Amino acid sequence: MDALPDSRAAGLWPEDSVARVPYWVYQDEANYKRELERLFEGATWNFVCLEAEIPDKGDWRTNHVGALPVIVVRDADGAINCFENRCAHRGALIALDEAGTVESNFKCIYHAWSYDLCGNLRGIAFERGINGVGGMPRDFSREAFAPRKLRTTTLCGLVFATLSPDTPPIEEFIGADVLGRIRRVLDRPIRVMGRFTQALPNNWKLYVENVKDTYHASLLHLFFGTFRITRLTQGGGVLVSPDGGSHSSYTIDKADDARSTAYRDQGIRTEKQDYKLADPRLLDTVDEFKDGIRLQILSVFPAFILQQIHNCLAVRQVVPRGIDAMDLKWTYFGFADDPPEMTARRLRQQNLVGPAGFVSMEDGCVGGFVQRGIAAAGDQVSAIEMGGRTTESQATRATEASVRGFWKAYRRHMGY
Ligand code: FES
Ligand SMILES: [Fe+2]
């Protein structure tokens, strides 16, 4: 592992507080390599796909666990396997596409070595040479060069993988409160509606913090405040897992919120009284989970997000691409038993999110604003004190408790 620079190793965290974060953590190459090893390849569960994306034997998808390319595949017994997408021979990707189906093995395109659905090396082209000449030495160890295998687990149709033997069971890893909020949404078989990848110009942690930062939603996003999708004056709160790493924030609409003048009184730019939707069907919403929660944003450490904004449901995955770049992978879904009018409603509401989404386009640039703002501030710190300095769950969204929770888990995994 690369050593951290001396000046930072001496005072890794300027204050022993999760309410202070030094800006070098978004900029330091050695720190980034340590994150890949200790977070993504360490004792965490990483989202790799939805079960619905690989329903039958031989169905597979490729993905990344941090920087590690992986293949996720359903085998003949119905089990889901995950292994490194790296050929044992010279290291080429074994699977080149995003998804597909194989009969019984994968074949590397470079020299045709083949792998079974568990990631075991099964065949070596011309292993014994031609007419007894050439070929591989008889003592070549297939195991020594094999792609690494990850453990997998499933939860409500989500598939997670880990390289570490020490990662606790997924239920324990997520914690009971946040787990309940996953089960609340993923309560029946799902149907994938579409997917895309958004490239963002910032460190991966700035996006994860943004997701956990429920305070910003109605202040940054004009559409949220103006059309009362979420405002701090509405009911709701934030749940934080005991280890800090996972969270769920939620908004419950209150009928009397429409009369609140709090945003006007504070001069907040995101409430426009005179704006009206040309097509109000966009926000025609059904209370499908029968609890009045119109918006729920949930994360599982380090990089998974489950979203319910009205009837627009999606999972998002954060893939780091260096210290100042990341990919955000979106997968929209509905349920297998959705009637046609619900499918139409979800399709309309999918305009809310994504790179040009009415409520999420600002999130695509604000991480870049921070990355640029802190360019010469590696030794400075941010102030994360809304709602106090601890990480407990709170019955308000005017808090950064879940952002502090991320740093609590981050510091523990990173050894800081
Ligand atoms: S790199 Fe895969 S067979 Fe040679
Ligand atoms: Fe946002």
CSV table of C-alpha atoms and ligand atoms in Angstrom, one decimal:
chain,number,residue,atom,x,y,z
A,1,MET,CA,0.0,0.0,0.0
A,2,ASP,CA,1.3,3.5,-0.8
A,3,ALA,CA,2.2,5.5,2.2
A,4,LEU,CA,0.3,8.7,2.8
A,5,PRO,CA,2.3,11.9,2.6
A,6,ASP,CA,4.2,12.6,5.9
A,7,SER,CA,2.4,15.8,6.6
A,8,ARG,CA,-1.0,14.0,6.4
A,9,ALA,CA,0.1,10.8,8.2
A,10,ALA,CA,1.1,13.0,11.1
A,11,GLY,CA,-2.3,14.6,11.5
A,12,LEU,CA,-4.6,12.6,9.5
A,13,TRP,CA,-7.7,14.2,10.9
A,14,PRO,CA,-7.2,17.6,12.3
A,15,GLU,CA,-9.8,17.2,15.0
A,16,ASP,CA,-11.1,13.9,16.3
A,17,SER,CA,-14.7,14.7,15.1
A,18,VAL,CA,-17.0,13.4,12.4
A,19,ALA,CA,-18.2,17.0,12.0
A,20,ARG,CA,-14.9,18.0,10.4
A,21,VAL,CA,-13.5,16.5,7.2
A,22,PRO,CA,-10.1,17.5,5.7
A,23,TYR,CA,-10.3,18.3,2.0
A,24,TRP,CA,-7.2,16.2,1.1
A,25,VAL,CA,-9.4,13.1,1.4
A,26,TYR,CA,-11.0,14.1,-2.0
A,27,GLN,CA,-7.6,14.8,-3.6
A,28,ASP,CA,-4.9,12.4,-2.4
A,29,GLU,CA,-3.8,9.6,-4.8
A,30,ALA,CA,-2.5,7.4,-2.0
A,31,ASN,CA,-5.7,7.8,0.0
A,32,TYR,CA,-7.7,6.8,-3.1
A,33,LYS,CA,-5.7,3.6,-3.5
A,34,ARG,CA,-6.3,2.9,0.2
A,35,GLU,CA,-10.0,3.4,-0.3
A,36,LEU,CA,-10.1,0.8,-3.2
A,37,GLU,CA,-8.4,-1.7,-0.9
A,38,ARG,CA,-10.0,-1.0,2.4
A,39,LEU,CA,-13.5,0.0,1.4
A,40,PHE,CA,-14.4,-1.5,-1.9
A,41,GLU,CA,-12.2,-4.6,-1.6
A,42,GLY,CA,-12.5,-4.7,2.2
A,43,ALA,CA,-15.2,-5.8,4.6
A,44,THR,CA,-18.2,-4.1,2.9
A,45,TRP,CA,-21.1,-5.3,0.7
A,46,ASN,CA,-21.0,-3.9,-2.8
A,47,PHE,CA,-24.1,-3.8,-5.0
A,48,VAL,CA,-23.4,-5.6,-8.3
A,49,CYS,CA,-26.8,-6.1,-9.9
A,50,LEU,CA,-30.5,-6.8,-9.5
A,51,GLU,CA,-31.7,-10.5,-9.3
A,52,ALA,CA,-34.3,-9.5,-12.0
A,53,GLU,CA,-31.4,-8.7,-14.4
A,54,ILE,CA,-30.1,-12.3,-14.3
A,55,PRO,CA,-33.3,-14.4,-13.9
A,56,ASP,CA,-32.1,-17.6,-15.7
A,57,LYS,CA,-29.2,-20.0,-15.8
A,58,GLY,CA,-26.2,-18.5,-17.7
A,59,ASP,CA,-27.5,-14.9,-17.5
A,60,TRP,CA,-24.7,-12.6,-16.6
A,61,ARG,CA,-23.8,-8.9,-16.1
A,62,THR,CA,-20.5,-7.1,-15.8
A,63,ASN,CA,-19.9,-4.4,-13.2
A,64,HIS,CA,-17.2,-2.9,-10.9
A,65,VAL,CA,-16.5,-3.3,-7.2
A,66,GLY,CA,-14.5,-0.1,-6.8
A,67,ALA,CA,-11.9,-0.5,-9.6
A,68,LEU,CA,-12.2,-4.2,-9.7
A,69,PRO,CA,-14.1,-5.5,-12.9
A,70,VAL,CA,-16.5,-8.3,-12.0
A,71,ILE,CA,-18.9,-10.8,-13.7
A,72,VAL,CA,-22.1,-11.7,-11.9
A,73,VAL,CA,-23.7,-14.9,-13.2
A,74,ARG,CA,-26.5,-17.2,-12.3
A,75,ASP,CA,-25.4,-20.9,-12.4
A,76,ALA,CA,-27.2,-24.1,-13.1
A,77,ASP,CA,-28.4,-24.4,-9.5
A,78,GLY,CA,-29.9,-21.0,-9.5
A,79,ALA,CA,-27.1,-19.6,-7.3
A,80,ILE,CA,-25.5,-16.3,-8.1
A,81,ASN,CA,-21.7,-16.2,-8.5
A,82,CYS,CA,-19.4,-13.3,-8.8
A,83,PHE,CA,-15.8,-13.3,-9.9
A,84,GLU,CA,-13.1,-11.0,-11.2
A,85,ASN,CA,-13.5,-10.2,-14.9
A,86,ARG,CA,-9.8,-10.9,-15.6
A,87,CYS,CA,-8.4,-13.8,-17.6
A,88,ALA,CA,-5.9,-16.0,-15.8
A,89,HIS,CA,-3.6,-16.0,-18.8
A,90,ARG,CA,-2.6,-12.4,-19.7
A,91,GLY,CA,-5.3,-10.5,-17.8
A,92,ALA,CA,-7.8,-9.5,-20.6
A,93,LEU,CA,-11.4,-8.9,-19.7
A,94,ILE,CA,-13.2,-12.3,-19.9
A,95,ALA,CA,-16.6,-10.7,-20.7
A,96,LEU,CA,-16.6,-7.5,-22.8
A,97,ASP,CA,-20.2,-6.5,-22.9
A,98,GLU,CA,-22.6,-5.2,-20.2
A,99,ALA,CA,-24.8,-8.3,-20.1
A,100,GLY,CA,-25.5,-11.6,-21.9
A,101,THR,CA,-26.3,-15.3,-21.5
A,102,VAL,CA,-23.8,-18.2,-21.9
A,103,GLU,CA,-24.6,-21.9,-22.1
A,104,SER,CA,-22.0,-23.2,-19.7
A,105,ASN,CA,-18.8,-21.2,-20.0
A,106,PHE,CA,-17.1,-17.9,-20.8
A,107,LYS,CA,-14.4,-17.8,-23.4
A,108,CYS,CA,-11.7,-15.1,-23.4
A,109,ILE,CA,-11.4,-13.5,-26.8
A,110,TYR,CA,-7.6,-13.2,-26.7
A,111,HIS,CA,-6.4,-16.8,-26.7
A,112,ALA,CA,-9.7,-18.7,-26.0
A,113,TRP,CA,-9.1,-19.8,-22.4
A,114,SER,CA,-12.5,-20.7,-20.9
A,115,TYR,CA,-14.2,-20.4,-17.5
A,116,ASP,CA,-17.2,-22.1,-16.0
A,117,LEU,CA,-20.1,-20.3,-14.3
A,118,CYS,CA,-18.2,-20.3,-11.0
A,119,GLY,CA,-15.2,-18.6,-12.4
A,120,ASN,CA,-13.0,-21.7,-12.5
A,121,LEU,CA,-10.5,-22.0,-15.4
A,122,ARG,CA,-11.7,-25.0,-17.4
A,123,GLY,CA,-10.1,-25.0,-20.8
A,124,ILE,CA,-6.8,-23.8,-22.2
A,125,ALA,CA,-6.6,-23.7,-26.0
A,126,PHE,CA,-3.9,-26.0,-27.4
A,127,GLU,CA,-2.9,-26.9,-23.9
A,128,ARG,CA,-0.8,-29.8,-25.1
A,129,GLY,CA,0.5,-28.0,-28.2
A,130,ILE,CA,0.4,-29.3,-31.7
A,131,ASN,CA,1.5,-32.8,-32.4
A,132,GLY,CA,3.2,-32.9,-29.0
A,133,VAL,CA,5.2,-29.8,-29.6
A,134,GLY,CA,4.6,-26.6,-27.6
A,135,GLY,CA,1.8,-26.2,-25.2
A,136,MET,CA,1.7,-25.4,-21.5
A,137,PRO,CA,4.0,-27.0,-19.0
A,138,ARG,CA,2.3,-29.8,-17.1
A,139,ASP,CA,2.9,-28.2,-13.8
A,140,PHE,CA,1.1,-25.0,-14.7
A,141,SER,CA,-1.2,-24.0,-11.7
A,142,ARG,CA,-4.6,-22.9,-12.9
A,143,GLU,CA,-5.5,-21.9,-9.4
A,144,ALA,CA,-2.5,-19.6,-8.9
A,145,PHE,CA,-3.6,-17.2,-11.7
A,146,ALA,CA,-7.4,-17.7,-11.4
A,147,PRO,CA,-9.7,-14.7,-11.3
A,148,ARG,CA,-10.6,-13.9,-7.7
A,149,LYS,CA,-14.0,-15.0,-6.4
A,150,LEU,CA,-16.3,-12.8,-4.4
A,151,ARG,CA,-18.9,-14.0,-1.9
A,152,THR,CA,-22.4,-12.9,-2.9
A,153,THR,CA,-25.6,-12.3,-1.0
A,154,THR,CA,-29.1,-11.3,-2.0
A,155,LEU,CA,-31.6,-9.0,-0.2
A,156,CYS,CA,-35.0,-8.1,-1.5
A,157,GLY,CA,-33.9,-8.8,-5.1
A,158,LEU,CA,-30.6,-6.8,-4.7
A,159,VAL,CA,-27.3,-8.7,-5.2
A,160,PHE,CA,-24.3,-7.6,-3.2
A,161,ALA,CA,-20.7,-9.0,-3.3
A,162,THR,CA,-17.6,-8.9,-1.1
A,163,LEU,CA,-14.0,-10.0,-1.4
A,164,SER,CA,-13.5,-10.1,2.3
A,165,PRO,CA,-14.2,-13.2,4.5
A,166,ASP,CA,-14.8,-10.8,7.4
A,167,THR,CA,-17.9,-8.9,6.0
A,168,PRO,CA,-20.8,-9.6,8.4
A,169,PRO,CA,-24.2,-10.8,7.1
A,170,ILE,CA,-25.9,-8.2,5.0
A,171,GLU,CA,-28.7,-7.6,7.6
A,172,GLU,CA,-26.2,-6.9,10.3
A,173,PHE,CA,-24.1,-4.7,7.9
A,174,ILE,CA,-27.1,-2.5,7.1
A,175,GLY,CA,-28.8,-2.4,10.5
A,176,ALA,CA,-32.4,-3.0,11.4
A,177,ASP,CA,-33.8,0.5,10.9
A,178,VAL,CA,-32.4,1.0,7.4
A,179,LEU,CA,-33.1,-2.6,6.5
A,180,GLY,CA,-36.8,-2.0,7.3
A,181,ARG,CA,-36.8,0.9,4.8
A,182,ILE,CA,-35.4,-1.3,2.0
A,183,ARG,CA,-38.1,-3.9,2.7
A,184,ARG,CA,-40.7,-1.2,2.6
A,185,VAL,CA,-39.9,-0.4,-1.1
A,186,LEU,CA,-38.7,-3.8,-2.4
A,187,ASP,CA,-41.7,-5.8,-1.2
A,188,ARG,CA,-42.4,-7.8,-4.4
A,189,PRO,CA,-40.8,-8.9,-7.7
A,190,ILE,CA,-39.4,-6.0,-9.7
A,191,ARG,CA,-39.2,-5.2,-13.4
A,192,VAL,CA,-36.3,-3.2,-14.8
A,193,MET,CA,-37.4,-0.2,-16.9
A,194,GLY,CA,-34.1,1.2,-18.1
A,195,ARG,CA,-30.6,2.2,-17.2
A,196,PHE,CA,-27.9,4.6,-18.0
A,197,THR,CA,-24.5,5.8,-16.7
A,198,GLN,CA,-23.8,9.4,-15.8
A,199,ALA,CA,-20.1,10.7,-15.7
A,200,LEU,CA,-19.5,13.2,-12.9
A,201,PRO,CA,-16.5,15.5,-12.5
A,202,ASN,CA,-15.8,14.9,-8.8
A,203,ASN,CA,-14.5,12.5,-6.2
A,204,TRP,CA,-16.9,9.6,-5.5
A,205,LYS,CA,-17.4,10.6,-1.9
A,206,LEU,CA,-18.8,14.0,-2.8
A,207,TYR,CA,-21.7,12.3,-4.5
A,208,VAL,CA,-22.3,9.9,-1.6
A,209,GLU,CA,-22.3,12.8,0.8
A,210,ASN,CA,-24.8,14.6,-1.5
A,211,VAL,CA,-27.1,11.6,-1.3
A,212,LYS,CA,-26.9,11.5,2.5
A,213,ASP,CA,-27.3,15.3,2.7
A,214,THR,CA,-31.1,15.7,3.0
A,215,TYR,CA,-30.6,19.3,4.1
A,216,HIS,CA,-29.6,20.5,0.6
A,217,ALA,CA,-32.5,19.0,-1.4
A,218,SER,CA,-35.0,21.9,-1.1
A,219,LEU,CA,-32.3,24.5,-1.1
A,220,LEU,CA,-30.3,23.5,-4.2
A,221,HIS,CA,-33.1,22.0,-6.2
A,222,LEU,CA,-35.6,24.6,-7.6
A,223,PHE,CA,-38.1,22.0,-8.6
A,224,PHE,CA,-38.2,20.3,-5.2
A,225,GLY,CA,-39.0,23.5,-3.3
A,226,THR,CA,-41.3,25.1,-5.9
A,227,PHE,CA,-43.5,22.0,-6.3
A,228,ARG,CA,-43.3,20.9,-2.7
A,229,ILE,CA,-41.8,17.5,-3.4
A,230,THR,CA,-39.6,17.9,-0.4
A,231,ARG,CA,-39.2,20.9,1.8
A,232,LEU,CA,-37.7,21.1,5.3
A,233,THR,CA,-41.1,22.4,6.6
A,234,GLN,CA,-42.7,19.1,5.7
A,235,GLY,CA,-42.6,16.1,8.0
A,236,GLY,CA,-39.8,13.5,7.9
A,237,GLY,CA,-36.4,12.7,9.3
A,238,VAL,CA,-33.3,10.7,8.8
A,239,LEU,CA,-32.4,7.2,10.1
A,240,VAL,CA,-28.7,6.4,10.5
A,241,SER,CA,-27.4,2.8,11.1
A,242,PRO,CA,-25.4,2.2,14.3
A,243,ASP,CA,-22.1,2.1,12.4
A,244,GLY,CA,-23.0,5.3,10.6
A,245,GLY,CA,-22.5,3.9,7.1
A,246,SER,CA,-26.1,3.4,6.0
A,247,HIS,CA,-29.0,5.8,6.1
A,248,SER,CA,-32.5,6.5,5.0
A,249,SER,CA,-34.1,10.0,4.8
A,250,TYR,CA,-37.8,10.5,4.2
A,251,THR,CA,-40.4,13.2,3.6
A,252,ILE,CA,-44.0,13.0,4.7
A,253,ASP,CA,-46.3,15.6,3.1
A,254,LYS,CA,-48.3,17.8,5.4
A,255,ALA,CA,-51.3,19.4,4.0
A,256,ASP,CA,-50.7,22.6,5.9
A,257,ASP,CA,-47.2,23.0,4.4
A,258,ALA,CA,-48.6,24.8,1.4
A,259,ARG,CA,-49.4,27.8,3.6
A,260,SER,CA,-45.9,27.9,5.2
A,261,THR,CA,-44.0,31.1,4.5
A,262,ALA,CA,-40.7,29.8,5.9
A,263,TYR,CA,-38.9,29.7,2.6
A,264,ARG,CA,-40.1,33.1,1.5
A,265,ASP,CA,-39.2,34.5,4.9
A,266,GLN,CA,-35.6,33.2,4.5
A,267,GLY,CA,-35.3,34.5,0.9
A,268,ILE,CA,-34.6,30.9,-0.4
A,269,ARG,CA,-34.4,31.1,-4.2
A,270,THR,CA,-35.9,27.6,-4.7
A,271,GLU,CA,-39.5,28.5,-4.0
A,272,LYS,CA,-41.2,30.2,-7.0
A,273,GLN,CA,-44.7,31.1,-6.2
A,274,ASP,CA,-45.7,31.9,-9.7
A,275,TYR,CA,-44.5,28.7,-11.4
A,276,LYS,CA,-47.1,26.2,-12.6
A,277,LEU,CA,-46.6,22.9,-14.3
A,278,ALA,CA,-47.9,22.9,-17.9
A,279,ASP,CA,-48.7,19.2,-17.5
A,280,PRO,CA,-49.6,18.5,-13.8
A,281,ARG,CA,-49.8,14.7,-14.5
A,282,LEU,CA,-46.0,14.7,-13.9
A,283,LEU,CA,-46.7,14.8,-10.2
A,284,ASP,CA,-49.9,12.7,-10.2
A,285,THR,CA,-48.8,10.3,-7.5
A,286,VAL,CA,-50.2,7.1,-5.9
A,287,ASP,CA,-49.3,6.4,-2.2
A,288,GLU,CA,-48.2,2.9,-3.2
A,289,PHE,CA,-46.6,2.0,0.1
A,290,LYS,CA,-49.6,3.2,2.1
A,291,ASP,CA,-47.6,5.2,4.6
A,292,GLY,CA,-47.7,8.8,3.3
A,293,ILE,CA,-43.9,8.8,2.6
A,294,ARG,CA,-43.6,10.6,-0.7
A,295,LEU,CA,-39.8,10.6,-0.9
A,296,GLN,CA,-37.2,8.2,0.5
A,297,ILE,CA,-33.5,8.3,-0.2
A,298,LEU,CA,-31.5,5.4,1.2
A,299,SER,CA,-27.8,4.5,1.1
A,300,VAL,CA,-25.8,1.4,2.0
A,301,PHE,CA,-22.1,2.0,2.7
A,302,PRO,CA,-20.0,2.6,0.7
A,303,ALA,CA,-21.7,3.3,-2.6
A,304,PHE,CA,-25.3,2.0,-3.1
A,305,ILE,CA,-28.4,4.1,-3.2
A,306,LEU,CA,-32.1,3.2,-3.4
A,307,GLN,CA,-34.5,5.9,-4.4
A,308,GLN,CA,-38.3,6.5,-4.1
A,309,ILE,CA,-39.3,10.0,-5.3
A,310,HIS,CA,-43.1,9.8,-5.6
A,311,ASN,CA,-43.6,6.7,-7.9
A,312,CYS,CA,-40.2,7.0,-9.5
A,313,LEU,CA,-38.1,4.1,-8.2
A,314,ALA,CA,-34.4,3.5,-8.9
A,315,VAL,CA,-31.2,2.1,-7.7
A,316,ARG,CA,-27.9,4.0,-8.2
A,317,GLN,CA,-24.4,2.8,-7.9
A,318,VAL,CA,-21.3,5.0,-7.4
A,319,VAL,CA,-18.2,3.8,-9.3
A,320,PRO,CA,-15.0,5.6,-8.5
A,321,ARG,CA,-12.8,6.5,-11.5
A,322,GLY,CA,-9.8,8.2,-9.9
A,323,ILE,CA,-9.6,11.1,-7.4
A,324,ASP,CA,-11.7,13.5,-9.4
A,325,ALA,CA,-14.1,11.4,-11.5
A,326,MET,CA,-16.8,8.9,-11.0
A,327,ASP,CA,-19.6,7.1,-12.8
A,328,LEU,CA,-23.1,7.1,-11.5
A,329,LYS,CA,-25.0,4.0,-12.7
A,330,TRP,CA,-28.8,4.4,-12.6
A,331,THR,CA,-31.3,1.6,-13.0
A,332,TYR,CA,-35.0,2.5,-13.0
A,333,PHE,CA,-37.5,-0.1,-12.0
A,334,GLY,CA,-41.1,-0.8,-11.3
A,335,PHE,CA,-42.9,-4.0,-10.2
A,336,ALA,CA,-43.7,-7.1,-12.2
A,337,ASP,CA,-47.4,-6.6,-11.4
A,338,ASP,CA,-47.7,-2.9,-12.3
A,339,PRO,CA,-50.8,-2.1,-14.3
A,340,PRO,CA,-50.3,-0.1,-17.5
A,341,GLU,CA,-51.3,3.2,-15.9
A,342,MET,CA,-48.7,2.8,-13.2
A,343,THR,CA,-46.0,2.0,-15.8
A,344,ALA,CA,-47.1,5.2,-17.6
A,345,ARG,CA,-46.9,7.2,-14.3
A,346,ARG,CA,-43.4,5.8,-13.5
A,347,LEU,CA,-42.2,6.7,-17.0
A,348,ARG,CA,-43.5,10.3,-16.7
A,349,GLN,CA,-41.9,10.7,-13.2
A,350,GLN,CA,-38.6,9.3,-14.4
A,351,ASN,CA,-38.1,12.8,-15.9
A,352,LEU,CA,-37.5,13.9,-12.3
A,353,VAL,CA,-34.1,12.3,-12.0
A,354,GLY,CA,-31.0,11.5,-14.1
A,355,PRO,CA,-28.5,13.9,-15.7
A,356,ALA,CA,-31.2,16.2,-17.0
A,357,GLY,CA,-33.8,15.3,-14.3
A,358,PHE,CA,-36.0,18.2,-13.0
A,359,VAL,CA,-34.9,17.5,-9.4
A,360,SER,CA,-31.4,16.0,-9.8
A,361,MET,CA,-29.6,17.9,-12.6
A,362,GLU,CA,-28.0,20.2,-10.0
A,363,ASP,CA,-26.5,17.2,-8.2
A,364,GLY,CA,-24.6,16.4,-11.4
A,365,CYS,CA,-22.6,19.7,-11.1
A,366,VAL,CA,-22.5,20.6,-7.4
A,367,GLY,CA,-19.9,17.9,-6.7
A,368,GLY,CA,-17.7,19.5,-9.4
A,369,PHE,CA,-18.3,22.9,-7.7
A,370,VAL,CA,-16.8,21.5,-4.5
A,371,GLN,CA,-14.0,19.7,-6.2
A,372,ARG,CA,-13.0,23.0,-7.9
A,373,GLY,CA,-13.6,25.1,-4.8
A,374,ILE,CA,-11.2,23.0,-2.6
A,375,ALA,CA,-8.4,22.8,-5.2
A,376,ALA,CA,-6.0,24.7,-3.0
A,377,ALA,CA,-7.5,23.8,0.4
A,378,GLY,CA,-6.1,20.3,1.1
A,379,ASP,CA,-5.2,21.3,4.7
A,380,GLN,CA,-8.6,23.0,5.4
A,381,VAL,CA,-11.7,21.3,6.8
A,382,SER,CA,-15.4,21.4,6.1
A,383,ALA,CA,-18.0,22.1,8.8
A,384,ILE,CA,-20.7,19.4,9.1
A,385,GLU,CA,-22.7,20.6,12.1
A,386,MET,CA,-26.3,20.9,11.1
A,387,GLY,CA,-28.3,19.0,13.7
A,388,GLY,CA,-25.3,18.8,16.0
A,389,ARG,CA,-22.1,16.8,16.0
A,390,THR,CA,-23.3,13.2,16.4
A,391,THR,CA,-24.7,10.6,14.1
A,392,GLU,CA,-27.9,9.6,15.8
A,393,SER,CA,-31.2,9.3,13.8
A,394,GLN,CA,-33.3,12.5,14.0
A,395,ALA,CA,-36.9,13.4,13.3
A,396,THR,CA,-35.9,16.4,11.1
A,397,ARG,CA,-34.2,16.8,7.8
A,398,ALA,CA,-32.5,20.1,8.9
A,399,THR,CA,-29.5,17.9,9.9
A,400,GLU,CA,-26.3,16.4,8.5
A,401,ALA,CA,-26.3,13.4,10.9
A,402,SER,CA,-26.2,10.9,8.0
A,403,VAL,CA,-23.2,12.7,6.4
A,404,ARG,CA,-21.4,12.5,9.7
A,405,GLY,CA,-22.4,8.8,9.8
A,406,PHE,CA,-20.6,8.3,6.5
A,407,TRP,CA,-17.4,9.7,8.0
A,408,LYS,CA,-17.8,7.6,11.1
A,409,ALA,CA,-17.9,4.4,9.0
A,410,TYR,CA,-15.2,5.7,6.6
A,411,ARG,CA,-12.7,6.4,9.4
A,412,ARG,CA,-13.3,3.0,10.9
A,413,HIS,CA,-12.8,1.1,7.7
A,414,MET,CA,-9.8,3.3,6.6
A,415,GLY,CA,-8.1,3.0,10.0
A,416,TYR,CA,-8.1,6.8,10.6
B,1,FES,S1,-5.6,-13.2,-22.1
B,1,FES,FE1,-7.3,-14.5,-22.0
B,1,FES,S2,-6.7,-16.3,-23.1
B,1,FES,FE2,-5.0,-15.0,-23.2
B,2,FE,FE,-29.7,16.6,-4.6
